Amino acid sequence: MGEATLRLTRTGIGIGLGGQFVTREDWQITVDSTVVGAIANGETVEIAVTPGHHTVRLGSGRHRSPQRSFDINEGEVVSFRCHGPMILPVFVAAFAKPDLWISLRRV
């Protein structure tokens, strides 16, 4: 069976406590409940996956993204863009609901 590609691009700097920017931590990349790598701010990472149905989630400690599912065919590239909280209300809400800390959207 052939391969397909999951592409993740981390953009934006996000906000933090005291107006500091959230850029320092690398986020672990989890595909189908297995850590397969990490992504730093401003980086694009490509991961080979088998064709079929998969889930992806990013995180570092308590900070994480919602889990996203995707279907991918042989030779296809599925792309997601991610970033930390960009506006204060999301930043505050992420303390109660940690999977709001990292935005993960398919593009």
Protein backbone atom coordinates (compact mmCIF):
# COMPACT_ATOMS: atom_id res chain seq x y z
CA MET A 1 0.00 0.00 0.00
CA GLY A 2 1.31 3.49 -0.86
CA GLU A 3 1.73 6.51 1.33
CA ALA A 4 0.05 9.85 1.77
CA THR A 5 1.22 13.04 3.49
CA LEU A 6 -0.09 14.98 6.48
CA ARG A 7 1.25 18.55 6.39
CA LEU A 8 1.11 20.78 9.48
CA THR A 9 2.03 24.48 9.45
CA ARG A 10 2.40 26.41 12.70
CA THR A 11 1.73 30.13 12.28
CA GLY A 12 1.11 33.12 14.48
CA ILE A 13 2.63 33.89 17.82
CA GLY A 14 -0.34 33.80 20.17
CA ILE A 15 -0.69 35.71 23.42
CA GLY A 16 0.22 34.75 26.96
CA LEU A 17 0.19 36.00 30.53
CA GLY A 18 1.25 39.60 30.93
CA GLY A 19 1.06 40.17 27.18
CA GLN A 20 3.96 37.79 26.54
CA PHE A 21 3.92 35.86 23.31
CA VAL A 22 3.50 32.10 23.16
CA THR A 23 6.26 30.81 20.90
CA ARG A 24 8.74 28.89 23.03
CA GLU A 25 7.27 25.45 23.38
CA ASP A 26 7.33 22.82 20.67
CA TRP A 27 4.06 20.95 20.30
CA GLN A 28 3.96 17.17 20.05
CA ILE A 29 2.17 15.80 17.00
CA THR A 30 -0.04 12.81 17.72
CA VAL A 31 -1.52 10.78 14.88
CA ASP A 32 -3.91 7.98 15.82
CA SER A 33 -2.87 8.24 19.51
CA THR A 34 0.86 7.83 18.69
CA VAL A 35 3.37 10.69 19.03
CA VAL A 36 5.06 10.99 15.62
CA GLY A 37 7.04 14.22 15.96
CA ALA A 38 6.96 17.84 17.08
CA ILE A 39 6.41 21.24 15.51
CA ALA A 40 8.03 24.55 16.46
CA ASN A 41 6.68 28.02 15.83
CA GLY A 42 7.00 29.05 12.16
CA GLU A 43 7.69 25.48 11.07
CA THR A 44 6.00 23.23 8.52
CA VAL A 45 6.21 19.49 9.14
CA GLU A 46 5.26 16.68 6.74
CA ILE A 47 4.41 13.22 8.07
CA ALA A 48 3.94 10.11 5.95
CA VAL A 49 0.71 8.27 6.75
CA THR A 50 -1.05 5.31 5.23
CA PRO A 51 -4.18 6.01 3.19
CA GLY A 52 -7.38 5.80 5.20
CA HIS A 53 -9.01 7.42 8.23
CA HIS A 54 -6.81 9.12 10.83
CA THR A 55 -6.92 11.52 13.77
CA VAL A 56 -4.43 14.26 14.61
CA ARG A 57 -3.89 16.31 17.77
CA LEU A 58 -1.18 18.71 18.90
CA GLY A 59 -0.13 19.39 22.44
CA SER A 60 2.41 20.25 25.08
CA GLY A 61 1.59 19.36 28.65
CA ARG A 62 -1.83 20.74 29.53
CA HIS A 63 -2.01 22.80 26.31
CA ARG A 64 -3.54 20.95 23.40
CA SER A 65 -5.71 21.17 20.31
CA PRO A 66 -9.02 19.49 19.71
CA GLN A 67 -8.62 16.12 18.03
CA ARG A 68 -9.35 16.37 14.30
CA SER A 69 -10.15 13.48 11.99
CA PHE A 70 -9.40 13.24 8.29
CA ASP A 71 -9.55 10.78 5.43
CA ILE A 72 -6.67 10.61 2.99
CA ASN A 73 -6.03 8.73 -0.26
CA GLU A 74 -2.78 7.36 -1.63
CA GLY A 75 -0.54 10.17 -2.93
CA GLU A 76 -2.75 12.87 -1.40
CA VAL A 77 -1.60 15.70 0.89
CA VAL A 78 -3.90 16.84 3.72
CA SER A 79 -2.89 20.15 5.28
CA PHE A 80 -3.67 21.71 8.66
CA ARG A 81 -2.70 25.10 10.05
CA CYS A 82 -2.20 25.60 13.78
CA HIS A 83 -1.52 28.45 16.21
CA GLY A 84 -1.86 29.40 19.87
CA PRO A 85 -4.60 31.63 21.28
CA MET A 86 -4.65 34.88 19.32
CA ILE A 87 -7.31 36.81 21.25
CA LEU A 88 -7.79 37.31 24.97
CA PRO A 89 -11.21 35.59 25.32
CA VAL A 90 -9.83 32.34 23.82
CA PHE A 91 -6.73 32.58 26.02
CA VAL A 92 -8.90 32.90 29.15
CA ALA A 93 -11.31 30.12 28.07
CA ALA A 94 -8.37 27.76 27.47
CA PHE A 95 -7.68 27.65 31.21
CA ALA A 96 -11.05 25.95 31.74
CA LYS A 97 -11.01 23.98 28.48
CA PRO A 98 -7.35 23.17 27.61
CA ASP A 99 -8.15 21.89 24.10
CA LEU A 100 -8.85 25.51 23.10
CA TRP A 101 -5.19 26.45 23.61
CA ILE A 102 -4.08 25.28 20.16
CA SER A 103 -6.20 26.04 17.13
CA LEU A 104 -5.98 23.26 14.50
CA ARG A 105 -7.83 23.83 11.23
CA ARG A 106 -7.78 21.99 7.95
CA VAL A 107 -6.83 24.13 4.96
